[in-house]
CSV table of C-alpha atoms and ligand atoms in Angstrom, one decimal:
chain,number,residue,atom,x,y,z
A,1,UNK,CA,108.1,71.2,117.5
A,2,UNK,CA,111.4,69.7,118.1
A,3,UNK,CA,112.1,66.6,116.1
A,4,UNK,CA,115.0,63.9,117.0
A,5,UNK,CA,114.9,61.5,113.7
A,6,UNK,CA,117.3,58.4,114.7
A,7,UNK,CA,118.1,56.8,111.6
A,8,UNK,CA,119.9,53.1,111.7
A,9,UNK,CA,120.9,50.9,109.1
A,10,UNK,CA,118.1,49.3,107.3
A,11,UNK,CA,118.2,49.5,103.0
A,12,UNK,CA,114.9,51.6,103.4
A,13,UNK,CA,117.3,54.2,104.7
A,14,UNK,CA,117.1,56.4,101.1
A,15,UNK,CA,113.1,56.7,101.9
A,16,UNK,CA,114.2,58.4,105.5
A,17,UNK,CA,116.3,61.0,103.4
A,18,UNK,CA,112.7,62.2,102.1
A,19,UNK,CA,111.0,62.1,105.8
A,20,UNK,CA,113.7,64.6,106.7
A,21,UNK,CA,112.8,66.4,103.4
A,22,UNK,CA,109.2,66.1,104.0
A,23,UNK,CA,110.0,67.4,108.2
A,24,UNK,CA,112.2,70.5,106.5
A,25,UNK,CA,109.5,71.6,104.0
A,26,UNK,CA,106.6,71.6,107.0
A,27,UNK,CA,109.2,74.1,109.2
A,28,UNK,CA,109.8,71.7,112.2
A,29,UNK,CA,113.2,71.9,114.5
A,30,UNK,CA,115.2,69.0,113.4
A,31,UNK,CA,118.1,67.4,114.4
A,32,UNK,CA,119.2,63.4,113.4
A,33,UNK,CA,121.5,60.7,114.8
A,34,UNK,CA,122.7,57.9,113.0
A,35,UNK,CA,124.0,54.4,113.7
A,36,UNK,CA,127.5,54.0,112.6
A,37,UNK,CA,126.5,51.4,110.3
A,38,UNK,CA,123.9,53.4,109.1
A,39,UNK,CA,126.7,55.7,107.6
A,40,UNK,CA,128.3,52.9,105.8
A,41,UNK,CA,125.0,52.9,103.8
A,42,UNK,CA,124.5,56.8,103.1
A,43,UNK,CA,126.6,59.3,103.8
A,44,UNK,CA,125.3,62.0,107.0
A,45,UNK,CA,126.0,64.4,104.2
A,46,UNK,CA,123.2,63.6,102.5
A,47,UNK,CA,120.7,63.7,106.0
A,48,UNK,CA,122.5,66.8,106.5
A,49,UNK,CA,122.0,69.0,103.3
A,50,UNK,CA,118.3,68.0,102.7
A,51,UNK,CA,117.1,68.3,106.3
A,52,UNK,CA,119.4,71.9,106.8
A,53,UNK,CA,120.3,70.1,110.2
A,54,UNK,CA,122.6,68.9,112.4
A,55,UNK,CA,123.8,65.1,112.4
A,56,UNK,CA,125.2,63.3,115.1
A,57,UNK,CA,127.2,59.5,115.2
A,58,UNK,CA,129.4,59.9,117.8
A,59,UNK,CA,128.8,59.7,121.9
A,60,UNK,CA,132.1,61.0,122.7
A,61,UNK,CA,132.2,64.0,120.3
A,62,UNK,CA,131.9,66.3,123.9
A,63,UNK,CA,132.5,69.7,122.9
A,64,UNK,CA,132.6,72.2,125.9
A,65,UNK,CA,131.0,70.2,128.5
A,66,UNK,CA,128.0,69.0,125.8
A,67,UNK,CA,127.2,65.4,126.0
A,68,UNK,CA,125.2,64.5,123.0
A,69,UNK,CA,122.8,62.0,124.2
A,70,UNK,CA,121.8,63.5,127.5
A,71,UNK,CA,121.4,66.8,126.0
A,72,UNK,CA,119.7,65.8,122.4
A,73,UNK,CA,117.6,63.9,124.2
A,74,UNK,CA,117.0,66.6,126.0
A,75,UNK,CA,116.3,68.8,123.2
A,76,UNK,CA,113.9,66.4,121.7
A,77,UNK,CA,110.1,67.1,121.6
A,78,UNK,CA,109.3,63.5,119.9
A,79,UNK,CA,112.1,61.0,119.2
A,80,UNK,CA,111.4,59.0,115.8
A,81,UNK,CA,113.7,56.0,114.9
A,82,UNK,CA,113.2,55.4,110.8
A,83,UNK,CA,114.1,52.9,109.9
A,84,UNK,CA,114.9,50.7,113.0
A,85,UNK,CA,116.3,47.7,112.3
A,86,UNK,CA,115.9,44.5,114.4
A,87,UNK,CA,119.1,44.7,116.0
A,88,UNK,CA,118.6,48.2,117.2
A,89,UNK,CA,115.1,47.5,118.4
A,90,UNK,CA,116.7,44.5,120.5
A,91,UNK,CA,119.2,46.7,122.1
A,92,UNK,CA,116.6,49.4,122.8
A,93,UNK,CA,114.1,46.7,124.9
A,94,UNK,CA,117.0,45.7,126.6
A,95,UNK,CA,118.3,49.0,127.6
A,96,UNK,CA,121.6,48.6,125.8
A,97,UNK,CA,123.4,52.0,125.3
A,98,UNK,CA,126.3,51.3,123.0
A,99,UNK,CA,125.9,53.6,120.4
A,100,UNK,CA,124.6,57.2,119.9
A,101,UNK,CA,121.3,56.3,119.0
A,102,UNK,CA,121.1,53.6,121.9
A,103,UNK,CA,121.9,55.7,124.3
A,104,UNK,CA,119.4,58.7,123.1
A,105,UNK,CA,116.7,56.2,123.1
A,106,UNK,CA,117.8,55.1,126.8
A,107,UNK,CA,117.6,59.0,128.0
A,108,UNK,CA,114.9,60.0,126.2
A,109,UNK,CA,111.5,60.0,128.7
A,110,UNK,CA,108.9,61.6,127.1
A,111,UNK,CA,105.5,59.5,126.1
A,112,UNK,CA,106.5,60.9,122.5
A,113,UNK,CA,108.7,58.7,120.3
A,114,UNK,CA,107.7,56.9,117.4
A,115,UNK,CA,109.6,53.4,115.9
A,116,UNK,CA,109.5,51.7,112.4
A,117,UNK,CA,110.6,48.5,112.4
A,118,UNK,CA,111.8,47.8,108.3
A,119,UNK,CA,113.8,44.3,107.8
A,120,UNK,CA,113.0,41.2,106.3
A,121,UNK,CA,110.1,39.3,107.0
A,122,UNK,CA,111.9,36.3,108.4
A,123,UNK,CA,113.5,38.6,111.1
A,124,UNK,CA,110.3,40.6,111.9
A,125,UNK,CA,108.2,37.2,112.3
A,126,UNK,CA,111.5,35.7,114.8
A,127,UNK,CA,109.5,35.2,118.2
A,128,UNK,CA,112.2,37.5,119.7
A,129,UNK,CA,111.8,40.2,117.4
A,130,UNK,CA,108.3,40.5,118.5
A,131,UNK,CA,108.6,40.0,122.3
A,132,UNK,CA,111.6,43.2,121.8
A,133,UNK,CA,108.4,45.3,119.7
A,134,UNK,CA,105.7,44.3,122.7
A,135,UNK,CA,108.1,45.6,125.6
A,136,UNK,CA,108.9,48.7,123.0
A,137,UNK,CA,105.1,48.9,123.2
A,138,UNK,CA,104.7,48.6,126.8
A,139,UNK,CA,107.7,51.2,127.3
A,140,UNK,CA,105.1,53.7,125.4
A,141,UNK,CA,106.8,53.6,122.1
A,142,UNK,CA,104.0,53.9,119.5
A,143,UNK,CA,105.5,51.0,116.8
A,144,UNK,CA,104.1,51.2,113.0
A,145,UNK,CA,103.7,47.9,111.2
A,146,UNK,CA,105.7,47.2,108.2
A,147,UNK,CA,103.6,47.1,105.3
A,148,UNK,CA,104.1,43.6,103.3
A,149,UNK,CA,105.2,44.0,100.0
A,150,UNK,CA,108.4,43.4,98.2
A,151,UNK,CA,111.6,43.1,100.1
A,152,UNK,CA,115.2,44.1,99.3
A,153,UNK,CA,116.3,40.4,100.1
A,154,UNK,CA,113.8,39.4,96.9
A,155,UNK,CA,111.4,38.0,99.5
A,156,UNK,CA,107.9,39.2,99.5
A,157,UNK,CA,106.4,39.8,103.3
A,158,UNK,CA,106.0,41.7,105.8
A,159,UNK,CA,108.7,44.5,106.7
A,160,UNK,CA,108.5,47.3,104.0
A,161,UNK,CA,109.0,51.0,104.9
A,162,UNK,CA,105.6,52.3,105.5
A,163,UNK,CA,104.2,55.7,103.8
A,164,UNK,CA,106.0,58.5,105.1
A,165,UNK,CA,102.8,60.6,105.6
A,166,UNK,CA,102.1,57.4,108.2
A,167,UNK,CA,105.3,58.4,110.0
A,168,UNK,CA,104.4,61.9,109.5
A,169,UNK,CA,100.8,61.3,111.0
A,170,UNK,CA,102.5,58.9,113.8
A,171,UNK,CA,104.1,62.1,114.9
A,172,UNK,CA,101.0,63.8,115.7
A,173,UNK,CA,99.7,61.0,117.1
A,174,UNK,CA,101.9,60.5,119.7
A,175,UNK,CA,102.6,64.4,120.1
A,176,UNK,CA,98.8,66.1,120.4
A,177,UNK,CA,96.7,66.3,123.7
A,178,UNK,CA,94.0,63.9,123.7
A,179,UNK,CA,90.7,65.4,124.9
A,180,UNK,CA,88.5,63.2,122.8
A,181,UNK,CA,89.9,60.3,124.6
A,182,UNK,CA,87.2,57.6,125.9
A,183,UNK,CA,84.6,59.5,123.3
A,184,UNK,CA,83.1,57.8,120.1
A,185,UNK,CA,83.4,59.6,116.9
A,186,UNK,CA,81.7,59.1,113.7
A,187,UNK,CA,82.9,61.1,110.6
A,188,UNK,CA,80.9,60.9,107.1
A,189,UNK,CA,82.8,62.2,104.0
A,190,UNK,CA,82.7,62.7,100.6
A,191,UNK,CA,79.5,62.8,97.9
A,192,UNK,CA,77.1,60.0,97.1
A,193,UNK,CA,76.4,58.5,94.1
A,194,UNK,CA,73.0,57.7,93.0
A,195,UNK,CA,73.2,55.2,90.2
A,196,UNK,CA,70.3,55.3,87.6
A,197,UNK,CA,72.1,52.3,85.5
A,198,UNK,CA,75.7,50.1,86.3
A,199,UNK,CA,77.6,53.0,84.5
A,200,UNK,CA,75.8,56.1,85.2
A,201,UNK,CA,74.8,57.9,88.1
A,202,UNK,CA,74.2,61.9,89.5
A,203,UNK,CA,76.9,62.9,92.5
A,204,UNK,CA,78.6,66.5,93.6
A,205,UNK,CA,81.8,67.7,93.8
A,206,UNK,CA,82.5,66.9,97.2
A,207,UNK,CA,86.6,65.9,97.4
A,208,UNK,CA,86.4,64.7,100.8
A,209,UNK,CA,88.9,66.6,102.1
A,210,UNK,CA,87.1,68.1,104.2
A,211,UNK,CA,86.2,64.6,106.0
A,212,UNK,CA,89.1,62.9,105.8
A,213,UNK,CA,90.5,66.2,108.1
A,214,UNK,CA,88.1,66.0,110.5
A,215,UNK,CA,88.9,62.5,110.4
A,216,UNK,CA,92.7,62.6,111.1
A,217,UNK,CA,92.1,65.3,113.5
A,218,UNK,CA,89.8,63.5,115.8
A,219,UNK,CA,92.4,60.4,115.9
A,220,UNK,CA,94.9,62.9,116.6
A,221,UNK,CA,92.9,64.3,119.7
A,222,UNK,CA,92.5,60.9,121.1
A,223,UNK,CA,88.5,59.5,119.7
A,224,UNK,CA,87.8,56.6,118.4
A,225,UNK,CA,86.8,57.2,115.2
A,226,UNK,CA,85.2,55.7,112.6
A,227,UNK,CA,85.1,57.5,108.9
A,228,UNK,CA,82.2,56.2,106.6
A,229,UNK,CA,82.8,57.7,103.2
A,230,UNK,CA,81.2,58.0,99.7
A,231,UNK,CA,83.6,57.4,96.8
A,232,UNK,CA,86.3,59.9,96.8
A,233,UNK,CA,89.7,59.3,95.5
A,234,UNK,CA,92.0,59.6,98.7
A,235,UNK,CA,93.5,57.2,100.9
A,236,UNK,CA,92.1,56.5,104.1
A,237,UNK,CA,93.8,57.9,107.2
A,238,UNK,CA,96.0,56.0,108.9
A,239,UNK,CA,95.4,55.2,112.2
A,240,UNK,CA,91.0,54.8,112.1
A,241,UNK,CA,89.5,52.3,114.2
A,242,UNK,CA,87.5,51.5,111.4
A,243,UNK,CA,87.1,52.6,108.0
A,244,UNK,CA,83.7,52.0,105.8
A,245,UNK,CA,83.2,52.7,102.6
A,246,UNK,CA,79.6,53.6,101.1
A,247,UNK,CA,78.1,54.7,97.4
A,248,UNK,CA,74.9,55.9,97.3
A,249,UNK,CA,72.9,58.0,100.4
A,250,UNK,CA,70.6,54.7,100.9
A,251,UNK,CA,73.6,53.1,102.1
A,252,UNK,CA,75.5,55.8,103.8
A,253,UNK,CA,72.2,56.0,106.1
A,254,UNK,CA,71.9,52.2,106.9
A,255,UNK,CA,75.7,52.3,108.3
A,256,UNK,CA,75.0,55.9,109.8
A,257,UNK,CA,72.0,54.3,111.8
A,258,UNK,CA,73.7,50.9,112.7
A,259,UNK,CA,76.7,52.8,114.8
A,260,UNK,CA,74.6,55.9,116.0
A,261,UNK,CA,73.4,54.6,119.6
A,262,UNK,CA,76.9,53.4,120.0
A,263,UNK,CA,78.7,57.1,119.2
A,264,UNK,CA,79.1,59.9,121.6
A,265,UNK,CA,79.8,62.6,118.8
A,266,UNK,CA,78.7,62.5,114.9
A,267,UNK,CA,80.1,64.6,112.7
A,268,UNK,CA,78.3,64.4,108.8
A,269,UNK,CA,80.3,66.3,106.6
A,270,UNK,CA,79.2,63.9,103.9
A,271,UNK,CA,77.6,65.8,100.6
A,272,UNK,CA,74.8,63.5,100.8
A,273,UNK,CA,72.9,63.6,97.1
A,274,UNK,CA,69.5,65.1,97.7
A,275,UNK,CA,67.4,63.2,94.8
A,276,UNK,CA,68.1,59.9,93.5
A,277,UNK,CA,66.7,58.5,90.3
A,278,UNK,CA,63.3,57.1,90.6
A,279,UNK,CA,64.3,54.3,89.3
A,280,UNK,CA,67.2,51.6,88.5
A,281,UNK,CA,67.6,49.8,85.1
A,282,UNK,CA,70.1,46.7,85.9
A,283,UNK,CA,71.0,46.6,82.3
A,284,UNK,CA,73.0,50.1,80.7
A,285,UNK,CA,70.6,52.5,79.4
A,286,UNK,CA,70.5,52.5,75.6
A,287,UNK,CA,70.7,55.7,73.9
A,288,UNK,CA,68.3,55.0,71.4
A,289,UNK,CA,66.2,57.8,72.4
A,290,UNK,CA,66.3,61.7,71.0
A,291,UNK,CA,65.8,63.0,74.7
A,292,UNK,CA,65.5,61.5,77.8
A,293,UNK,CA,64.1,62.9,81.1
A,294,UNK,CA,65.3,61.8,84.6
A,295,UNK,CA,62.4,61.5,87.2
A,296,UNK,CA,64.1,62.0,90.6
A,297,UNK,CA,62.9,61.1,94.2
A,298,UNK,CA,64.2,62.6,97.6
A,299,UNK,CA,66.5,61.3,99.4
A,300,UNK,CA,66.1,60.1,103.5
A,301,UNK,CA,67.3,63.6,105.1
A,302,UNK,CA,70.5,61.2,107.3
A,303,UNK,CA,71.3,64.2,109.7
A,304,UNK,CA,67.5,65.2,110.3
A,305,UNK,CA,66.7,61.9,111.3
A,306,UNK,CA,69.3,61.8,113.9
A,307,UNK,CA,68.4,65.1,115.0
A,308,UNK,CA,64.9,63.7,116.0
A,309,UNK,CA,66.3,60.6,118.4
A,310,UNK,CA,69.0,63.3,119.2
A,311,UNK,CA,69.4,61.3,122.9
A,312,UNK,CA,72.8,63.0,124.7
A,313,UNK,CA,74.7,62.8,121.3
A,314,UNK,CA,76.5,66.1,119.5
A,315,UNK,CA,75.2,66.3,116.0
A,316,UNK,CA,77.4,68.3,113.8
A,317,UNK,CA,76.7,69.5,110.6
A,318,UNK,CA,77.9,71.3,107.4
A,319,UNK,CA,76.0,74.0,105.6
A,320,UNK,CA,77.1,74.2,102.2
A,321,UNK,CA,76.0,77.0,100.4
A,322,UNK,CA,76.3,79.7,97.3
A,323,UNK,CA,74.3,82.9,99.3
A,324,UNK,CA,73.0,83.6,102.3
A,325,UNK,CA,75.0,81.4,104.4
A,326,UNK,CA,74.7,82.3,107.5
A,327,UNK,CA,70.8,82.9,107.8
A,328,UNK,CA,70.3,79.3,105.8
A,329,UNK,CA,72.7,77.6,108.7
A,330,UNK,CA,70.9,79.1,111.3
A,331,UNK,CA,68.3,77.7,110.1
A,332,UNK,CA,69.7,74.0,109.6
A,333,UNK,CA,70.7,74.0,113.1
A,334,UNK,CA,67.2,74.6,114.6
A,335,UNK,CA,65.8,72.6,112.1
A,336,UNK,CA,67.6,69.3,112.3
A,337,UNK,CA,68.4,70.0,116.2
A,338,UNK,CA,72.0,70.5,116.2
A,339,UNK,CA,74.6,71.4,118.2
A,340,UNK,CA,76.8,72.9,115.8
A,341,UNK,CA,76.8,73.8,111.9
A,342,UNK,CA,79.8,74.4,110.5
A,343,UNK,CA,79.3,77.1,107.5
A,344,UNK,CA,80.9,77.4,104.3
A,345,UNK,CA,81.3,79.1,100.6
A,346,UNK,CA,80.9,75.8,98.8
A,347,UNK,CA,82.1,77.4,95.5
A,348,UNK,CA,85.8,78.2,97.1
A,349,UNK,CA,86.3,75.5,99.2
A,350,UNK,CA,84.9,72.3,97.2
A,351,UNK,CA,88.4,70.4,96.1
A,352,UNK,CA,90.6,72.5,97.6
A,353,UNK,CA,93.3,72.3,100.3
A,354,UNK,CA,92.0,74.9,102.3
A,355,UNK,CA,88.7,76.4,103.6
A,356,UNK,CA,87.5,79.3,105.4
A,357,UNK,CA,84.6,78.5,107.6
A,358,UNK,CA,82.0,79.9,110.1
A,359,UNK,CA,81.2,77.8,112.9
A,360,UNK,CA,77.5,78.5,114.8
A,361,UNK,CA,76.5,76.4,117.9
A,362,UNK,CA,72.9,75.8,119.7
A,363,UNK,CA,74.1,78.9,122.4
A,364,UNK,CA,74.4,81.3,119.5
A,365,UNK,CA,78.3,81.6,119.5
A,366,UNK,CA,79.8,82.1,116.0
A,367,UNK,CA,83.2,82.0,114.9
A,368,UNK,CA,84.6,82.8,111.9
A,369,UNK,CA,88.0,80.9,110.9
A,370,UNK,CA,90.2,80.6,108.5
A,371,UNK,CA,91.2,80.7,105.2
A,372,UNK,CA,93.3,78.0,106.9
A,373,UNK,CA,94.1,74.7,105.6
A,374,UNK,CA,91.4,71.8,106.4
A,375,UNK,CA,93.1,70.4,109.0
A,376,UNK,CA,93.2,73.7,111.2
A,377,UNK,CA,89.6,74.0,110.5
A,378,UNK,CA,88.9,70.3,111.3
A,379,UNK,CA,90.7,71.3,114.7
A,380,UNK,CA,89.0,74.1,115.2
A,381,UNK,CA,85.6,72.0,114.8
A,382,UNK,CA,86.4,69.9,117.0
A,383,UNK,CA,87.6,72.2,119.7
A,384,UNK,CA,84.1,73.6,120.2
A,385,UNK,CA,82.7,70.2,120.0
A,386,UNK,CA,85.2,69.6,123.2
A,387,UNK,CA,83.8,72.3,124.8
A,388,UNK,CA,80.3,71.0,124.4
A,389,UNK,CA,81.5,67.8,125.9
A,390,UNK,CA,83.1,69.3,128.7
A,391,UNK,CA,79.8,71.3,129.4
A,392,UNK,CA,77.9,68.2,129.5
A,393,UNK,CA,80.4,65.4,130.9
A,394,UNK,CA,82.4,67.8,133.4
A,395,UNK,CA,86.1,68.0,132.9
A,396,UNK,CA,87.2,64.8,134.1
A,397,UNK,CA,86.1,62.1,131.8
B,401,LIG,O1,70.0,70.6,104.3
B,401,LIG,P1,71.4,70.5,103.8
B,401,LIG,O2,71.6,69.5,102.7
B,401,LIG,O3,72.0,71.8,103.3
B,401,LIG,O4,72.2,70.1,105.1
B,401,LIG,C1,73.5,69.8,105.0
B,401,LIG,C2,73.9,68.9,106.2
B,401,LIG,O5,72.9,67.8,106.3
B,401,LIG,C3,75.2,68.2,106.1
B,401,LIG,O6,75.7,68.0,107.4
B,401,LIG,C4,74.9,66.9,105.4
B,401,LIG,O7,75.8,65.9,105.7
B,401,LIG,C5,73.5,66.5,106.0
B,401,LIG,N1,72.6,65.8,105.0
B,401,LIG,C6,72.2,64.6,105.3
B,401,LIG,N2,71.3,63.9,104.5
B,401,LIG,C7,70.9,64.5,103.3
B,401,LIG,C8,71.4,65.8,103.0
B,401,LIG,C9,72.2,66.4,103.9
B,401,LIG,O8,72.5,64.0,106.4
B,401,LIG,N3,70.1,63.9,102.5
């Protein structure tokens, strides 16, 4: 993917120098135009060397018949302006062209481009600063809120640099086809925890990661999708349309249960405990005792409940196990009446960055993929539960 990064002259300028950095170390084409004022902040030098690329200031610098905006914006699979300050934002939704970036911004026409607005919070909240960020909007440019925080002026508000794995993510929002658009997604992630007093409780060691993947990728492909989780120690992903956050397997059901008639797709990758402790003691347990046995009760089965109203949803499910893997998910799939079960080696891929999966549907296909890392596999999960929903909706939904 060819990556355009337009880079103007905000003071959140040195966190762009690590986007390009971040952009270089993930292999993407990139070239980067700054303002001129930009450059009296940080030298193109510095864009240069750490993104190994190209940078270009000046509209005139035609060499050979090359006209730098009408042919980098040419060049450009995704144009991504970091930081955009208000004044260049103003001159964009009013189709002024008088500088390099301006004018690449003009030319470029592709649904892909991606603005941050950084400045103080005074000039981000000024009427016309917003009406410039609605028409950017309208004109299909996907626009990140400033997060509010600390400013450079010593004011705290709104118009900090977001995250760069936002921008990051931005990018493959606005750059992947969408074929879970108009389709309801529910993710579950993570363990549960099933306290037996306020301090102590029995869980797994499910990271997440998995999830969270499936998660991104579904918001990438265009669902709306909402990720209930267990406790895990990430960040959610940008981007969700809603985000809820769950402890024990009691309470991932109940929020399971009062979305499901309202989803098209539900995905539980959760580690849901199995047992729970009998019972609860409010205050800490005192170790006064020389041993100490823990009664244990089962837990609601979430995923074989929903299997049994079924209706026209796609159930998918996870089949973690230490041996005989395959036989056991074949199992799980008939059992709790599911479309797909996605199987893995639970010892090798608990934690870690990447997995290596097999995935088995209700028509008896099998795939095996991987070792990839969990976003390719959480793409690949979702591209057979496409093909499910093209079998069943037709192709033109
Ligand atoms: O039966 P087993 O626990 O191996 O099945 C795993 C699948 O069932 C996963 O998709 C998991 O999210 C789901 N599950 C559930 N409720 C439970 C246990 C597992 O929904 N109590």
């Amino acid at each position: 993917m060819r990556i355009l990064l337009g880079v103007s002259s905000g003071i959140a300028i040195y966190k762009a120098v690590d986007l390009v950095s971040r952009l270089r170390k993930k292999g993407y084409e990139l070239k980067i135009v700054m303002t001129p004022n930009a450059t009296k902040l940080l030298s193109p030098v510095v864009f240069s060397s750490v993104g190994n690329c190209p940078v270009f200031i000046d509209p005139f610098e035609v060499k050979d018949g090359w006209i730098p905006h009408t042919e980098l914006s040419r060049w450009a699979d995704v144009l991504v302006i970091a930081p955009a300050t208000a004044d260049t934002i103003a001159k964009i939704a009013t189709g002024r062209a008088d500088n390099l970036l301006t004018l690449v911004a003009l030319a470029f026409n592709r649904a892909s481009k991606v603005i941050v607005p950084t400045m103080n919070d005074r000039m981000y909240g000024n009427p016309i600063t917003q009406r410039n960020l609605i028409t950017l909007k309208d004109n299909g440019w996907l626009v990140l809120e400033p997060e509010e925080g600390f400013l450079a002026c010593g004011d705290w508000g709104k118009g900090r640099y977001p995250d760069n794995e936002v921008i990051e993510e931005a990018i493959h929002m606005v750059t992947w086809e969408k074929p879970l658009k108009g389709y309801k997604i529910l993710v579950t992630a993570g363990p549960t925890r099933e306290h037996l007093d306020p301090v102590r409780f029995i869980s797994n060691v499910s990271s997440g990661k998995m999830g969270y993947a499936l998660a991104k990728v579904a918001k990438r492909l265009g669902g709306h999708v909402c990720l209930i989780s267990g406790p895990v120690s990430l960040s959610p992903p940008p981007f969700l349309d809603e985000f809820v956050k769950v402890i024990s397997a009691e309470e991932m059901k109940r929020e399971v249960l009062k979305r499901y008639e309202n989803m098209d797709v539900i995905v539980m990758n959760a580690a849901v405990a199995d047992y729970r402790p009998s019972t609860y003691s409010k205050s800490k347990i005192k170790k006064d005792m020389e041993s100490f046995s823990l009664s244990l009760v089962r837990n609601p089965d979430i995923l074989k409940e929903l299997g049994k109203k079924k209706d026209n949803k796609v159930l998918v499910g996870f089949s973690a196990e230490t041996e005989n893997f395959e036989e056991n998910a074949w199992e799980k799939l008939k059992e709790k009446n599911l479309d797909v079960v996605v199987v893995n080696d639970v010892r090798r891929t608990a934690g870690s960055d990447t997995a290596e999966v097999v995935i088995l549907t209700k028509e008896g296909d099998k795939k095996r993929v991987g070792p990839y890392d969990k976003e390719v596999i959480a793409f690949h999960v979702f591209d057979t539960v496409v093909n499910i929903l093209r079998r069943s909706h037709g192709e033109d939904r």
